[in-house]
């Protein structure tokens, strides 16, 4: 498992365990914003000639799974890519976790 996958799984687990009140106070929105960013990055690598399709808002109780899927997709897309791109994605995940207070 890559550092990105580890960081994404850690945050997704925290979002899954977070109370509904914390999710509604912004943690879910932060998780969705991160999932959308990671998804857009993965799509840009996999389909460079196509505009990324935005990840839909499926609700506060689904955001952890959306984040996990987007993070794993990006990790797969980055396999063999330069370390700087992977490190940048890990920094994004850790920063989002801090903003969520998780």
Short mmCIF file of C-alpha atoms in Angstrom, two decimals:
data_model
loop_
_atom_site.label_atom_id
_atom_site.label_comp_id
_atom_site.label_asym_id
_atom_site.label_seq_id
_atom_site.Cartn_x
_atom_site.Cartn_y
_atom_site.Cartn_z
CA UNK A 1 0.00 0.00 0.00
CA UNK A 2 1.35 3.44 -0.93
CA UNK A 3 1.59 6.42 1.42
CA UNK A 4 -1.34 7.96 -0.47
CA UNK A 5 -3.52 4.89 -0.01
CA UNK A 6 -2.64 4.74 3.68
CA UNK A 7 -3.47 8.42 4.23
CA UNK A 8 -6.74 8.14 2.28
CA UNK A 9 -7.84 5.02 4.16
CA UNK A 10 -7.03 6.66 7.50
CA UNK A 11 -9.12 9.73 6.68
CA UNK A 12 -11.95 7.65 5.19
CA UNK A 13 -12.08 5.55 8.36
CA UNK A 14 -12.23 8.69 10.49
CA UNK A 15 -15.05 10.08 8.36
CA UNK A 16 -16.95 6.79 8.67
CA UNK A 17 -16.62 6.97 12.46
CA UNK A 18 -17.44 10.67 12.75
CA UNK A 19 -20.81 11.64 14.24
CA UNK A 20 -23.43 13.04 11.91
CA UNK A 21 -23.13 16.47 13.54
CA UNK A 22 -19.41 16.68 12.69
CA UNK A 23 -20.06 15.53 9.13
CA UNK A 24 -22.74 18.19 8.68
CA UNK A 25 -20.53 20.92 10.23
CA UNK A 26 -18.09 20.61 7.36
CA UNK A 27 -16.16 17.37 7.58
CA UNK A 28 -18.25 15.76 4.83
CA UNK A 29 -17.91 18.82 2.59
CA UNK A 30 -14.15 18.78 3.10
CA UNK A 31 -14.01 15.05 2.35
CA UNK A 32 -16.07 15.51 -0.81
CA UNK A 33 -13.88 18.39 -1.99
CA UNK A 34 -10.81 16.21 -1.50
CA UNK A 35 -12.44 13.22 -3.23
CA UNK A 36 -13.33 15.45 -6.19
CA UNK A 37 -9.76 16.78 -6.41
CA UNK A 38 -8.21 13.32 -6.22
CA UNK A 39 -10.68 12.02 -8.79
CA UNK A 40 -9.96 14.90 -11.16
CA UNK A 41 -6.22 14.28 -10.85
CA UNK A 42 -6.64 10.56 -11.59
CA UNK A 43 -8.84 11.27 -14.60
CA UNK A 44 -6.35 13.85 -15.91
CA UNK A 45 -3.63 11.21 -15.85
CA UNK A 46 -5.74 8.40 -17.29
CA UNK A 47 -7.55 10.52 -19.90
CA UNK A 48 -5.36 13.59 -20.59
CA UNK A 49 -7.41 14.70 -23.60
CA UNK A 50 -10.73 14.71 -21.76
CA UNK A 51 -12.22 17.09 -19.20
CA UNK A 52 -12.58 15.29 -15.82
CA UNK A 53 -16.12 14.34 -14.83
CA UNK A 54 -16.92 15.80 -11.39
CA UNK A 55 -17.74 13.38 -8.62
CA UNK A 56 -21.38 13.84 -7.52
CA UNK A 57 -22.47 14.74 -4.02
CA UNK A 58 -24.05 11.49 -2.82
CA UNK A 59 -24.57 12.68 0.76
CA UNK A 60 -22.68 12.91 4.03
CA UNK A 61 -22.83 9.18 4.75
CA UNK A 62 -21.22 8.18 1.43
CA UNK A 63 -18.35 10.66 1.32
CA UNK A 64 -15.88 8.33 3.08
CA UNK A 65 -16.39 5.68 0.41
CA UNK A 66 -16.13 8.28 -2.36
CA UNK A 67 -12.85 9.45 -0.86
CA UNK A 68 -11.49 5.91 -0.61
CA UNK A 69 -12.36 5.14 -4.24
CA UNK A 70 -10.91 8.40 -5.54
CA UNK A 71 -7.72 7.96 -3.52
CA UNK A 72 -7.17 4.41 -4.72
CA UNK A 73 -7.89 5.44 -8.32
CA UNK A 74 -5.27 8.17 -8.08
CA UNK A 75 -2.75 5.82 -6.47
CA UNK A 76 -3.23 3.39 -9.36
CA UNK A 77 -2.89 6.19 -11.92
CA UNK A 78 0.30 7.39 -10.25
CA UNK A 79 2.00 3.99 -10.22
CA UNK A 80 5.34 4.60 -11.85
CA UNK A 81 4.89 8.39 -11.77
CA UNK A 82 7.41 10.68 -10.19
CA UNK A 83 7.52 10.74 -6.40
CA UNK A 84 6.72 14.46 -6.25
CA UNK A 85 3.20 13.94 -7.65
CA UNK A 86 2.49 11.20 -5.14
CA UNK A 87 3.87 13.27 -2.25
CA UNK A 88 1.74 16.22 -3.32
CA UNK A 89 -1.39 14.07 -3.17
CA UNK A 90 -0.47 12.81 0.32
CA UNK A 91 -0.05 16.41 1.50
CA UNK A 92 -3.56 17.19 0.18
CA UNK A 93 -5.07 14.32 2.15
CA UNK A 94 -3.29 15.24 5.39
CA UNK A 95 -4.28 18.91 5.05
CA UNK A 96 -7.93 17.95 4.51
CA UNK A 97 -7.82 15.71 7.58
CA UNK A 98 -6.58 18.64 9.66
CA UNK A 99 -9.30 20.94 8.31
CA UNK A 100 -11.90 18.28 9.19
CA UNK A 101 -10.53 18.10 12.70
CA UNK A 102 -10.07 14.35 12.31
#
